[in-house]
Amino acid sequence: MSRLAWLAALGVLATACAVPLDPPPSGAPDGDEPPRAGGVLREASSEDPRYLDPAKGYDTVSWGLEQMLFNTLVDYDAGTTIVPELAESWTLSPDGRHVSFALRHDVVFSTGRPMTAADVKYSLERLLRPAIHSQGAEFFHGLEGATDYVAGKAKEVRGIRTPAPDRVEFDLTAVDPLFLHKLTMPFAAVVDREAAERYGDEDFTRHPVGTGAFVLEEWVYGQRLRLARNPRYFRAGRPYLDAAEVTIGVSPQLAWLKYQRGEIDLAGIPSAEFQRVLADARYRPLLLSRTTLRTQYLGLNCEVPPFDRVAVRQAMNLAIDKRRLLELIDGQGVIATGILPPDMPGAEPVPGYPHDPAAARRRLEEAGLAAGFATTLWASRDEGSMRLAQSMQEDLRQIGVRLALKPVDFPALIEAVRHPGIVPLFLLGWEADFPDPSNFLTVLLHSRSRDTNNNTFYSNPEVDRLLDEADPLLDPARRFRLFHEAEVQIVQDAPWVPLFHPAGSAVRHPRVRGYELHPLRPSHVEGVWLAW
């Protein structure tokens, strides 16, 4: 759920000819002006959010808006460090199975009712109710008693305790080093119990009540959405904005033109315009760029010949010209040598594969395939994916691999790769849910994940052992060392051709101050202000 994805969902990643912005007005540079209150941040979206109920929303548009309406116990800073939000502090028991939070005393819902520990408990139990059908429920099944509660055998989750109005405690069935990260997700946002029960599960999304910096003022479905400043927000003086407005139903092309005309304040940079924007000195102060926790990769099905042979998979790694792929995305990223993005906590350099077609041919000879072979690459039918696929098709032709391309709709691609023996090669990307190596290595490459996200059907008992040993550890140094050992072995086994780690880019209107892209979540706008 990166901010780049949020911008894409807002419909501002476009391809269109454009009239350059007038030069930004002269004045004090960013950082030299004191923030001023007032004004409306203007954005555009090709579609409405699916939900404004944090228990239900799991799309990028919904998350970006829910983050403005609600708060969680903890959140991330500008990077991937967890910081207090509704909680003042927390303590972890020595065995790692008990977490206790002290809550802030100055938090009220936008209705004016004080928030207490009972609201935290209610919100998480609501999330777990089967009737909600929340995609976030699975993240909290490790709470003591959650299974009984979900099955209707208990009226409450015994692992969520509220010994005082300003204290909430969690008991886990097993050590979970990711538990705090799970509590940063919008799913775990605290909702107003009175409002949720008054409006019901269906209507709460149209009448959301939280503790966030903004409140829903207007939502005309298919036309516009306006979030107004919450005067009861617990951070004094925030937000600076009077409101944020989203115009709904704006095509990507129209959104870019609106930005050019100064009608909206934030935009992605169209590929067709990127080099021109980059070269224009007037845009440089307005450019936003941030690497994200993503990896684009070519998946090799380890159970489909000839990719059941390591030498063949290594040949594929040696054959691909990743530098040319990076050029096709306007240089917006870094070449991948391993699985983990470079900004991932615990990531260390991994010896990868150089672009060496001669060495690739030798690997094929070792595998008894000196004459090459034919295979099929499945990829999403969008223009960007097809450009990458065609580039790799040419690379592989140089070593005798005859690659047919099979463009499919993205949902069909995701469905196909999960079935053994159907897809020999596929082009996909993965973005972290949590800033932890397990979210790539265990989720995507452990043998037990072959029924879920291990779409290469890769299996190595030694890698499994390393991942299993690392997963429950609370000591980051030991945990990261084991994950690194596993990643080195995975790269040697070559179930993937790691291609690149994309970066997010955007431009802002000259009047927008304090807006930053985030590597993992939609950007917070409570600190954004308008200079004029």
PDB file of C-alpha atoms in Angstrom, residues 269-428:
ATOM      1  CA  ILE A 269       4.415  11.586 -13.549  1.00  0.00           C
ATOM      2  CA  PRO A 270       3.266  10.017 -16.837  1.00  0.00           C
ATOM      3  CA  SER A 271       5.877   7.865 -18.521  1.00  0.00           C
ATOM      4  CA  ALA A 272       5.535   9.867 -21.725  1.00  0.00           C
ATOM      5  CA  GLU A 273       6.285  13.051 -19.777  1.00  0.00           C
ATOM      6  CA  PHE A 274       8.847  11.827 -17.286  1.00  0.00           C
ATOM      7  CA  GLN A 275      12.078  12.744 -19.061  1.00  0.00           C
ATOM      8  CA  ARG A 276      10.728  16.183 -20.003  1.00  0.00           C
ATOM      9  CA  VAL A 277       9.640  16.834 -16.415  1.00  0.00           C
ATOM     10  CA  LEU A 278      12.993  15.626 -15.109  1.00  0.00           C
ATOM     11  CA  ALA A 279      14.866  17.970 -17.427  1.00  0.00           C
ATOM     12  CA  ASP A 280      12.735  21.014 -16.616  1.00  0.00           C
ATOM     13  CA  ALA A 281      14.345  23.074 -13.836  1.00  0.00           C
ATOM     14  CA  ARG A 282      10.939  24.485 -12.873  1.00  0.00           C
ATOM     15  CA  TYR A 283       9.767  21.042 -11.787  1.00  0.00           C
ATOM     16  CA  ARG A 284      12.800  20.046  -9.733  1.00  0.00           C
ATOM     17  CA  PRO A 285      11.642  21.674  -6.473  1.00  0.00           C
ATOM     18  CA  LEU A 286       8.266  19.991  -6.991  1.00  0.00           C
ATOM     19  CA  LEU A 287       9.457  16.423  -7.587  1.00  0.00           C
ATOM     20  CA  LEU A 288       8.795  13.765  -4.956  1.00  0.00           C
ATOM     21  CA  SER A 289      10.644  10.449  -5.097  1.00  0.00           C
ATOM     22  CA  ARG A 290      10.953   7.548  -2.686  1.00  0.00           C
ATOM     23  CA  THR A 291      12.054   3.941  -2.914  1.00  0.00           C
ATOM     24  CA  THR A 292       9.433   1.488  -1.725  1.00  0.00           C
ATOM     25  CA  LEU A 293       9.411  -2.020  -0.280  1.00  0.00           C
ATOM     26  CA  ARG A 294       8.696  -3.687  -3.622  1.00  0.00           C
ATOM     27  CA  THR A 295      10.415  -6.193  -5.879  1.00  0.00           C
ATOM     28  CA  GLN A 296       9.502  -6.913  -9.489  1.00  0.00           C
ATOM     29  CA  TYR A 297      10.509 -10.427 -10.504  1.00  0.00           C
ATOM     30  CA  LEU A 298      10.314 -13.177 -13.105  1.00  0.00           C
ATOM     31  CA  GLY A 299       9.002 -16.328 -11.433  1.00  0.00           C
ATOM     32  CA  LEU A 300      10.269 -19.735 -12.589  1.00  0.00           C
ATOM     33  CA  ASN A 301       8.042 -22.714 -11.807  1.00  0.00           C
ATOM     34  CA  CYS A 302      10.445 -25.164 -10.176  1.00  0.00           C
ATOM     35  CA  GLU A 303       8.135 -28.116 -10.859  1.00  0.00           C
ATOM     36  CA  VAL A 304       7.752 -27.523 -14.614  1.00  0.00           C
ATOM     37  CA  PRO A 305      10.583 -28.788 -16.876  1.00  0.00           C
ATOM     38  CA  PRO A 306      13.110 -27.492 -17.708  1.00  0.00           C
ATOM     39  CA  PHE A 307      12.880 -25.092 -14.740  1.00  0.00           C
ATOM     40  CA  ASP A 308      13.103 -28.050 -12.358  1.00  0.00           C
ATOM     41  CA  ARG A 309      16.868 -27.837 -12.985  1.00  0.00           C
ATOM     42  CA  VAL A 310      18.940 -25.264 -11.092  1.00  0.00           C
ATOM     43  CA  ALA A 311      21.320 -24.721 -14.021  1.00  0.00           C
ATOM     44  CA  VAL A 312      18.430 -23.669 -16.261  1.00  0.00           C
ATOM     45  CA  ARG A 313      17.115 -21.248 -13.665  1.00  0.00           C
ATOM     46  CA  GLN A 314      20.584 -19.782 -13.228  1.00  0.00           C
ATOM     47  CA  ALA A 315      20.861 -19.396 -17.005  1.00  0.00           C
ATOM     48  CA  MET A 316      17.664 -17.350 -16.995  1.00  0.00           C
ATOM     49  CA  ASN A 317      19.159 -15.065 -14.351  1.00  0.00           C
ATOM     50  CA  LEU A 318      22.341 -14.575 -16.381  1.00  0.00           C
ATOM     51  CA  ALA A 319      20.449 -13.854 -19.612  1.00  0.00           C
ATOM     52  CA  ILE A 320      18.231 -10.958 -18.517  1.00  0.00           C
ATOM     53  CA  ASP A 321      19.504  -7.422 -19.096  1.00  0.00           C
ATOM     54  CA  LYS A 322      18.097  -5.693 -16.015  1.00  0.00           C
ATOM     55  CA  ARG A 323      19.648  -2.362 -16.880  1.00  0.00           C
ATOM     56  CA  ARG A 324      17.524  -2.179 -20.017  1.00  0.00           C
ATOM     57  CA  LEU A 325      14.422  -3.056 -18.003  1.00  0.00           C
ATOM     58  CA  LEU A 326      15.182  -0.177 -15.665  1.00  0.00           C
ATOM     59  CA  GLU A 327      15.412   2.164 -18.652  1.00  0.00           C
ATOM     60  CA  LEU A 328      11.913   1.062 -19.660  1.00  0.00           C
ATOM     61  CA  ILE A 329      10.571   2.406 -16.355  1.00  0.00           C
ATOM     62  CA  ASP A 330      12.426   5.713 -16.773  1.00  0.00           C
ATOM     63  CA  GLY A 331      15.148   4.669 -14.346  1.00  0.00           C
ATOM     64  CA  GLN A 332      12.684   4.839 -11.464  1.00  0.00           C
ATOM     65  CA  GLY A 333      14.151   2.136  -9.276  1.00  0.00           C
ATOM     66  CA  VAL A 334      17.260   0.114  -8.606  1.00  0.00           C
ATOM     67  CA  ILE A 335      18.440  -3.154 -10.127  1.00  0.00           C
ATOM     68  CA  ALA A 336      17.632  -6.159  -7.939  1.00  0.00           C
ATOM     69  CA  THR A 337      20.321  -8.693  -7.102  1.00  0.00           C
ATOM     70  CA  GLY A 338      18.335 -10.411  -4.347  1.00  0.00           C
ATOM     71  CA  ILE A 339      14.819 -10.866  -3.072  1.00  0.00           C
ATOM     72  CA  LEU A 340      14.580  -8.144  -0.430  1.00  0.00           C
ATOM     73  CA  PRO A 341      14.238  -4.434  -1.313  1.00  0.00           C
ATOM     74  CA  PRO A 342      17.268  -2.418  -0.155  1.00  0.00           C
ATOM     75  CA  ASP A 343      15.146  -0.366   2.282  1.00  0.00           C
ATOM     76  CA  MET A 344      13.871  -3.476   4.048  1.00  0.00           C
ATOM     77  CA  PRO A 345      15.146  -3.658   7.647  1.00  0.00           C
ATOM     78  CA  GLY A 346      17.743  -6.412   7.796  1.00  0.00           C
ATOM     79  CA  ALA A 347      18.462  -6.392   4.060  1.00  0.00           C
ATOM     80  CA  GLU A 348      22.104  -6.933   3.150  1.00  0.00           C
ATOM     81  CA  PRO A 349      23.794  -7.130  -0.270  1.00  0.00           C
ATOM     82  CA  VAL A 350      23.415 -10.543  -1.892  1.00  0.00           C
ATOM     83  CA  PRO A 351      25.738 -11.829  -4.631  1.00  0.00           C
ATOM     84  CA  GLY A 352      23.522 -11.849  -7.683  1.00  0.00           C
ATOM     85  CA  TYR A 353      23.948 -12.716 -11.344  1.00  0.00           C
ATOM     86  CA  PRO A 354      25.622 -10.382 -13.841  1.00  0.00           C
ATOM     87  CA  HIS A 355      24.209  -9.962 -17.330  1.00  0.00           C
ATOM     88  CA  ASP A 356      26.340 -12.599 -19.066  1.00  0.00           C
ATOM     89  CA  PRO A 357      24.701 -14.331 -22.070  1.00  0.00           C
ATOM     90  CA  ALA A 358      27.802 -16.478 -22.711  1.00  0.00           C
ATOM     91  CA  ALA A 359      27.706 -17.822 -19.162  1.00  0.00           C
ATOM     92  CA  ALA A 360      23.952 -18.391 -19.562  1.00  0.00           C
ATOM     93  CA  ARG A 361      24.558 -20.534 -22.647  1.00  0.00           C
ATOM     94  CA  ARG A 362      27.145 -22.574 -20.744  1.00  0.00           C
ATOM     95  CA  ARG A 363      24.603 -23.240 -17.994  1.00  0.00           C
ATOM     96  CA  LEU A 364      22.131 -24.493 -20.588  1.00  0.00           C
ATOM     97  CA  GLU A 365      24.809 -26.789 -22.023  1.00  0.00           C
ATOM     98  CA  GLU A 366      25.414 -28.178 -18.526  1.00  0.00           C
ATOM     99  CA  ALA A 367      21.697 -28.928 -18.336  1.00  0.00           C
ATOM    100  CA  GLY A 368      21.763 -30.725 -21.702  1.00  0.00           C
ATOM    101  CA  LEU A 369      19.918 -27.917 -23.474  1.00  0.00           C
ATOM    102  CA  ALA A 370      22.600 -26.512 -25.755  1.00  0.00           C
ATOM    103  CA  ALA A 371      19.998 -26.076 -28.502  1.00  0.00           C
ATOM    104  CA  GLY A 372      17.776 -24.073 -26.180  1.00  0.00           C
ATOM    105  CA  PHE A 373      14.079 -24.685 -25.593  1.00  0.00           C
ATOM    106  CA  ALA A 374      10.650 -23.091 -25.974  1.00  0.00           C
ATOM    107  CA  THR A 375       8.469 -21.857 -23.138  1.00  0.00           C
ATOM    108  CA  THR A 376       5.706 -19.351 -22.354  1.00  0.00           C
ATOM    109  CA  LEU A 377       5.762 -16.241 -20.194  1.00  0.00           C
ATOM    110  CA  TRP A 378       2.490 -15.209 -18.581  1.00  0.00           C
ATOM    111  CA  ALA A 379       2.149 -11.507 -17.791  1.00  0.00           C
ATOM    112  CA  SER A 380      -0.497  -8.901 -17.178  1.00  0.00           C
ATOM    113  CA  ARG A 381      -1.691  -7.449 -20.466  1.00  0.00           C
ATOM    114  CA  ASP A 382      -1.048  -3.824 -19.462  1.00  0.00           C
ATOM    115  CA  GLU A 383       1.355  -1.815 -21.593  1.00  0.00           C
ATOM    116  CA  GLY A 384       4.109  -1.557 -18.978  1.00  0.00           C
ATOM    117  CA  SER A 385       4.231  -5.294 -18.310  1.00  0.00           C
ATOM    118  CA  MET A 386       4.245  -6.062 -22.011  1.00  0.00           C
ATOM    119  CA  ARG A 387       7.226  -3.768 -22.601  1.00  0.00           C
ATOM    120  CA  LEU A 388       9.182  -5.607 -19.922  1.00  0.00           C
ATOM    121  CA  ALA A 389       8.127  -8.993 -21.285  1.00  0.00           C
ATOM    122  CA  GLN A 390       9.196  -8.105 -24.824  1.00  0.00           C
ATOM    123  CA  SER A 391      12.594  -6.951 -23.590  1.00  0.00           C
ATOM    124  CA  MET A 392      13.139 -10.257 -21.785  1.00  0.00           C
ATOM    125  CA  GLN A 393      11.890 -12.133 -24.844  1.00  0.00           C
ATOM    126  CA  GLU A 394      14.732 -10.578 -26.862  1.00  0.00           C
ATOM    127  CA  ASP A 395      17.301 -11.291 -24.126  1.00  0.00           C
ATOM    128  CA  LEU A 396      16.334 -14.958 -23.985  1.00  0.00           C
ATOM    129  CA  ARG A 397      16.372 -15.304 -27.762  1.00  0.00           C
ATOM    130  CA  GLN A 398      20.110 -14.548 -27.564  1.00  0.00           C
ATOM    131  CA  ILE A 399      20.677 -17.799 -25.620  1.00  0.00           C
ATOM    132  CA  GLY A 400      18.307 -19.960 -27.670  1.00  0.00           C
ATOM    133  CA  VAL A 401      15.237 -19.726 -25.446  1.00  0.00           C
ATOM    134  CA  ARG A 402      12.145 -19.188 -27.622  1.00  0.00           C
ATOM    135  CA  LEU A 403       9.739 -17.271 -25.427  1.00  0.00           C
ATOM    136  CA  ALA A 404       6.067 -16.972 -26.293  1.00  0.00           C
ATOM    137  CA  LEU A 405       4.145 -14.224 -24.495  1.00  0.00           C
ATOM    138  CA  LYS A 406       0.733 -14.851 -22.971  1.00  0.00           C
ATOM    139  CA  PRO A 407      -0.894 -11.559 -21.918  1.00  0.00           C
ATOM    140  CA  VAL A 408      -3.817 -12.056 -19.520  1.00  0.00           C
ATOM    141  CA  ASP A 409      -5.920  -9.931 -17.217  1.00  0.00           C
ATOM    142  CA  PHE A 410      -4.305  -9.512 -13.814  1.00  0.00           C
ATOM    143  CA  PRO A 411      -6.949 -11.487 -11.832  1.00  0.00           C
ATOM    144  CA  ALA A 412      -6.559 -14.390 -14.271  1.00  0.00           C
ATOM    145  CA  LEU A 413      -2.776 -14.268 -13.849  1.00  0.00           C
ATOM    146  CA  ILE A 414      -3.020 -14.412 -10.057  1.00  0.00           C
ATOM    147  CA  GLU A 415      -5.427 -17.344 -10.272  1.00  0.00           C
ATOM    148  CA  ALA A 416      -3.345 -19.277 -12.816  1.00  0.00           C
ATOM    149  CA  VAL A 417       0.003 -19.078 -11.009  1.00  0.00           C
ATOM    150  CA  ARG A 418      -1.478 -20.712  -7.911  1.00  0.00           C
ATOM    151  CA  HIS A 419      -2.201 -23.978  -9.740  1.00  0.00           C
ATOM    152  CA  PRO A 420       0.688 -26.441 -10.121  1.00  0.00           C
ATOM    153  CA  GLY A 421       1.929 -27.229 -13.599  1.00  0.00           C
ATOM    154  CA  ILE A 422       0.064 -24.502 -15.504  1.00  0.00           C
ATOM    155  CA  VAL A 423       2.369 -21.468 -15.656  1.00  0.00           C
ATOM    156  CA  PRO A 424       6.069 -22.127 -16.412  1.00  0.00           C
ATOM    157  CA  LEU A 425       7.127 -18.448 -16.252  1.00  0.00           C
ATOM    158  CA  PHE A 426       5.349 -15.379 -14.924  1.00  0.00           C
ATOM    159  CA  LEU A 427       6.012 -11.693 -14.368  1.00  0.00           C
ATOM    160  CA  LEU A 428       4.834 -10.326 -11.028  1.00  0.00           C
TER     161      LEU A 428
END
